[in-house]
Structure formats: C-alpha cells, structure tokens
PDB file of C-alpha atoms in Angstrom:
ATOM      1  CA  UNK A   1     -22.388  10.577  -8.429  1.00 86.00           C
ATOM      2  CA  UNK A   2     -18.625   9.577  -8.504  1.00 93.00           C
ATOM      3  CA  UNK A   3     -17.149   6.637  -9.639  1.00 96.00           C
ATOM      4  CA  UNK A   4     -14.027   5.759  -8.188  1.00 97.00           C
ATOM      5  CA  UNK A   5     -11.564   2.812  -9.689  1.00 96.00           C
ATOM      6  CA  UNK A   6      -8.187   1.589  -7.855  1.00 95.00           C
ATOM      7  CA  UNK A   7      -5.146   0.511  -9.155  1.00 95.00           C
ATOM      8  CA  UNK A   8      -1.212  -0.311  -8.413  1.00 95.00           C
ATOM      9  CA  UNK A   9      -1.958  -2.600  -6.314  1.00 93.00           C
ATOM     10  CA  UNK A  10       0.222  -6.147  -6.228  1.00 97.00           C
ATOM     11  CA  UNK A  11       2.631  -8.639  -4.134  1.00 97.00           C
ATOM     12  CA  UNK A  12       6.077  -7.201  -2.779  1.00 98.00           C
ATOM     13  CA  UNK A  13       8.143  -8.488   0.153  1.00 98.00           C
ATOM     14  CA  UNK A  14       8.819  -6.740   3.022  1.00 98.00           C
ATOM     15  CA  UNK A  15      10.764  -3.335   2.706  1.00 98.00           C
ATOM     16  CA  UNK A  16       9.157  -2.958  -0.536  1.00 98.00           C
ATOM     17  CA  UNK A  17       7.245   0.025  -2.007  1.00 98.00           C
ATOM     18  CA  UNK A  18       3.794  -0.190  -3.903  1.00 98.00           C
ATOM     19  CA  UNK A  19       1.978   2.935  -5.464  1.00 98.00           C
ATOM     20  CA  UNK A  20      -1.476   2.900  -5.723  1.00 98.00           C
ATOM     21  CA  UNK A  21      -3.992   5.428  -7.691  1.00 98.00           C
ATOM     22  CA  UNK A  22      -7.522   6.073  -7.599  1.00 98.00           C
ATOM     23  CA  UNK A  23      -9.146   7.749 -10.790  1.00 97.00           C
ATOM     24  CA  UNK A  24     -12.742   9.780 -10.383  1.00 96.00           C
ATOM     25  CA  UNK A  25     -15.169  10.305 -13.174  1.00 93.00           C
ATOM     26  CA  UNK A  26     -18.008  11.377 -13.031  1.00 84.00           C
ATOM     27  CA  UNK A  27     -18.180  14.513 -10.830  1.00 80.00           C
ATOM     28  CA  UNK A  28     -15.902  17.762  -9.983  1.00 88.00           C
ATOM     29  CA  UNK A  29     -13.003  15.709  -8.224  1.00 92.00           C
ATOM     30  CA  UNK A  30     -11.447  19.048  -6.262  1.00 93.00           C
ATOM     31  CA  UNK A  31     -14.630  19.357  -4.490  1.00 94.00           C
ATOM     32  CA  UNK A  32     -14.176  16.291  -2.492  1.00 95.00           C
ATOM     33  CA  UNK A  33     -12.004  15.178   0.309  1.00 97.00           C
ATOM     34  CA  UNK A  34     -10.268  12.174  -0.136  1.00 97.00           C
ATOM     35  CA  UNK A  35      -9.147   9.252   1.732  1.00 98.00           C
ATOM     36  CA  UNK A  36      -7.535   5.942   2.079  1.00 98.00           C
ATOM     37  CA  UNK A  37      -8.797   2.528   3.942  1.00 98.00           C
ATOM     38  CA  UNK A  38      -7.535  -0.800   4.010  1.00 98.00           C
ATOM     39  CA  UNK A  39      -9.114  -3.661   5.450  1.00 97.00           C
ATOM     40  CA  UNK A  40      -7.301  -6.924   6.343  1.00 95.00           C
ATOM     41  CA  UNK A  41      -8.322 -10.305   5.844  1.00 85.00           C
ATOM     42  CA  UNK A  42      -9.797 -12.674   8.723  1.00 83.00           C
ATOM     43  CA  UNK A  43     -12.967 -10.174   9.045  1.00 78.00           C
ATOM     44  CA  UNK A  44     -11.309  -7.326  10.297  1.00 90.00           C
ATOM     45  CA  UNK A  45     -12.699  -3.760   9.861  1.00 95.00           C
ATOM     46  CA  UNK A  46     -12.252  -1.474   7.462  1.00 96.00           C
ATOM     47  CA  UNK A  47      -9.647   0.897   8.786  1.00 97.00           C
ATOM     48  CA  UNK A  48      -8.356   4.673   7.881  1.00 98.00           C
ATOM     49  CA  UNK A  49      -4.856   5.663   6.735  1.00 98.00           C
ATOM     50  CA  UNK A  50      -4.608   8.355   5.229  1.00 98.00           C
ATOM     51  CA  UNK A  51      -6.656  11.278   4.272  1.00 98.00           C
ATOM     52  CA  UNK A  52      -5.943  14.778   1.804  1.00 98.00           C
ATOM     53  CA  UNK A  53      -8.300  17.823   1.962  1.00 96.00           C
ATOM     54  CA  UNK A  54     -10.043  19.511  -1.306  1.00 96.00           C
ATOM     55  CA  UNK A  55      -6.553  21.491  -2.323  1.00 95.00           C
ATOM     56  CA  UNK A  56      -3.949  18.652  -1.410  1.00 94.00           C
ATOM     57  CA  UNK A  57      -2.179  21.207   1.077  1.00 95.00           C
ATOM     58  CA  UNK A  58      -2.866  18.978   4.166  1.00 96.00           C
ATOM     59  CA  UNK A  59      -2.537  15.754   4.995  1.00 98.00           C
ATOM     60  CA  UNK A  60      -3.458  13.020   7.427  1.00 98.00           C
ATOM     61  CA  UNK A  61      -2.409   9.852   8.258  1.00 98.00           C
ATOM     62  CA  UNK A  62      -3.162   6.390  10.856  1.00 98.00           C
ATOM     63  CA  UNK A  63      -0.064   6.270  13.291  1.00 98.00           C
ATOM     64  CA  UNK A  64       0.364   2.990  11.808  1.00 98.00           C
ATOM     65  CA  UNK A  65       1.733   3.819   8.083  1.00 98.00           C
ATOM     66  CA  UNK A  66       2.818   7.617   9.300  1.00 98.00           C
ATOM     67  CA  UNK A  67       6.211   8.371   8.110  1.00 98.00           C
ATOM     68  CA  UNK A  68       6.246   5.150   5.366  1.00 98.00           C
ATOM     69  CA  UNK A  69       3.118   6.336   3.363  1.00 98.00           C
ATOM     70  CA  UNK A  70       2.278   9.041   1.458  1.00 98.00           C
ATOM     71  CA  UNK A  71      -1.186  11.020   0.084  1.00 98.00           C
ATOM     72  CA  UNK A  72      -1.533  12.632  -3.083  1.00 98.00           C
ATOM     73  CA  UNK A  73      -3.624  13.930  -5.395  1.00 98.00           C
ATOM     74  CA  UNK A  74      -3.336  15.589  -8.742  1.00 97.00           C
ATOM     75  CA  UNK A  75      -7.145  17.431  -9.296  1.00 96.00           C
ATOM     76  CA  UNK A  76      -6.538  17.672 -12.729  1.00 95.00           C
ATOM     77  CA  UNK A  77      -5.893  13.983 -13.322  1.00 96.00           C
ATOM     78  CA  UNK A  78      -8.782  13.604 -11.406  1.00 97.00           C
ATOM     79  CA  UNK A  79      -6.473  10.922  -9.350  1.00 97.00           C
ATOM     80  CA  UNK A  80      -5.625  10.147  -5.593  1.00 98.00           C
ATOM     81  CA  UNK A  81      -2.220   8.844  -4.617  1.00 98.00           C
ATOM     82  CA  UNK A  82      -0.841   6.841  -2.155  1.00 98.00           C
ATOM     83  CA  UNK A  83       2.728   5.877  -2.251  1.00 98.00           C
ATOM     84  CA  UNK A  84       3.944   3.224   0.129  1.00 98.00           C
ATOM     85  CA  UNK A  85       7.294   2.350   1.459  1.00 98.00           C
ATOM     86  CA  UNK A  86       8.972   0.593   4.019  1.00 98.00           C
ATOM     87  CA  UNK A  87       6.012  -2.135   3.716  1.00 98.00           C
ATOM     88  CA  UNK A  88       5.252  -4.358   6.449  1.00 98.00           C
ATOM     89  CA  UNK A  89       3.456  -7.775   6.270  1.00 97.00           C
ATOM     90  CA  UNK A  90       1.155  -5.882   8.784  1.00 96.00           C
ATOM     91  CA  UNK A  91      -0.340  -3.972   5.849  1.00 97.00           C
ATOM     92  CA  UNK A  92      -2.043  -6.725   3.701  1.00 97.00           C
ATOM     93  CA  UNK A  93      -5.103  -5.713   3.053  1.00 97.00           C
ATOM     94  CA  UNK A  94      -7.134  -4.965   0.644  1.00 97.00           C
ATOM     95  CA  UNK A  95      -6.931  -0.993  -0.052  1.00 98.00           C
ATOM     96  CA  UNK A  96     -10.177   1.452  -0.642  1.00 98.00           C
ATOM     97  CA  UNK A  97     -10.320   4.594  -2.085  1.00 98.00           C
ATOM     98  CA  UNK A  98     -13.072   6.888  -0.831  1.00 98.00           C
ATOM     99  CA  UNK A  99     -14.329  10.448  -1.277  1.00 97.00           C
ATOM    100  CA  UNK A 100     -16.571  12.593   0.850  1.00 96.00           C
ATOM    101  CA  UNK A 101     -18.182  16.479   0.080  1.00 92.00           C
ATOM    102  CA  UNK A 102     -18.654  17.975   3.225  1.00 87.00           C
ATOM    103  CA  UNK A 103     -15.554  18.960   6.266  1.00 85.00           C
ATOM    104  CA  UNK A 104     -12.805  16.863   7.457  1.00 83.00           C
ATOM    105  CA  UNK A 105     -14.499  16.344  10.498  1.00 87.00           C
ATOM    106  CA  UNK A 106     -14.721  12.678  10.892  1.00 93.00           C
ATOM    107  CA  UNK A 107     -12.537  12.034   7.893  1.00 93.00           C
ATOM    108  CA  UNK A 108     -11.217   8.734  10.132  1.00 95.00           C
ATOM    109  CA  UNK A 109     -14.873   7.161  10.008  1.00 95.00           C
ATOM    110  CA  UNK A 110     -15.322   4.960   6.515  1.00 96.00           C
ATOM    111  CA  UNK A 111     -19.373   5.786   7.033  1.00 96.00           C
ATOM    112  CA  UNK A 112     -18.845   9.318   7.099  1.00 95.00           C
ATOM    113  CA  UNK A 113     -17.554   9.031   3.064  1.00 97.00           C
ATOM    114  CA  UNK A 114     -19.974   9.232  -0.107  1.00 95.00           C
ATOM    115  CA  UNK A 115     -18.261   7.179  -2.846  1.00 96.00           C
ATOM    116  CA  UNK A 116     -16.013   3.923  -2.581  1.00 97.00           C
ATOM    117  CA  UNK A 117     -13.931   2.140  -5.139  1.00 97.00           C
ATOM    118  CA  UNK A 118     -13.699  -1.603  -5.427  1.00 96.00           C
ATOM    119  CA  UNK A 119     -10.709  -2.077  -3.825  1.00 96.00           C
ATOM    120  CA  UNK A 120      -6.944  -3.898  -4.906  1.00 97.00           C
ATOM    121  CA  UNK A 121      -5.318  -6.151  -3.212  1.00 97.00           C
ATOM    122  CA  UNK A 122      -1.833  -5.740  -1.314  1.00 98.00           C
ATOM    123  CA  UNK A 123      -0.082  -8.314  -0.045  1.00 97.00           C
ATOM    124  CA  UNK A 124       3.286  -8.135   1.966  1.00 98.00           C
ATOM    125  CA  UNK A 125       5.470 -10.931   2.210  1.00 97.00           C
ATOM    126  CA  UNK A 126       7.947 -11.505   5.137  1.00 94.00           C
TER     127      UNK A 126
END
C-alpha cells in the first residue's frame, strides 16, 4: 500500500512556472514507476503528461507540455517532481500523482496505475 500526497500547486498567469511534488509513504518508493495526470474541469478525462521509470534515467512526456515540463524524482525523498514552465491557460487542471509496480508498458493509461494522490489544483490565468 502507498500513500501518495500532492503539493505546489496554486494560481499563476500565463508564462508562469509552478512546481509541484508528490511524497510516498508507506512502501519502497524506487520500486515504482511514476507518473503525472491532470484532468480539466467541464468533465473532461483524466489525461497523462508525464511519466519517470524506477531509476529516474528516462523520461516521458504528453506532446502537449513536452519541452515546458519537467519529471523528477528524488528516491530517497521518497518524492516525484514536476516542474512547469511556460504555463498555458490550457493546463488548468487539477494535477494527480500516480504510481504503478509493474513495466512502462501502458504508462499513458491512468487505469493501468496502483496508487493515486488527491490531487491540487492549477489554475492558469490569461
């Protein structure tokens, strides 16, 4: 069992830069792949952005936030990263942390991960 627990999260106008972390207790942290959704108001779905295998050596990322956003994660904070710049009013949403123990394959699908956190709100002002 993990638990998972966002923060960083806020208001910032356009151009801005938020960072957000996600903390893990309760289970080895470096044995999971983690990952990054967002999901936007109006009843959109939840949708990936960015993903970091078990070691942090490589990285993947929506074509939509690739280039402006960065993954991170420091296994011995137990804490996932995601540093965001260049923000657009396009990506307000509320952001997820996630975590999943088996391959990257499907590491773009939010049902293939085990363990979500609540969630924190950014919104991106024009």
């Amino acid at each position: 069992q993990v638990q998972l627990v966002e923060s960083g999260g806020g208001s910032v106008q356009a151009g801005g830069s938020l960072s957000l972390s996600c903390t893990a207790s309760g289970s080895t942290f470096s044995s999971y792949i983690a990952g990054w959704f967002r999901q936007a108001p109006r009843g959109k779905e939840r949708e990936f952005v960015a993903a970091v295998t078990r070691s942090g050596i490589a990285t993947y990322y929506a074509d939509s936030v690739k280039g402006r956003f960065t993954i991170s994660r420091d296994n011995a904070k137990n804490t996932v990263y995601l540093q965001m710049n260049s923000l657009k009013p396009e990506d307000t949403a509320v952001y997820y942390c996630a975590v999943k123990d088996d391959s990257m394959v499907y590491y773009k699908v939010p049902r293939a991960y085990d363990y979500w956190g609540q969630g924190t709100q950014v919104t991106v002002s024009s």
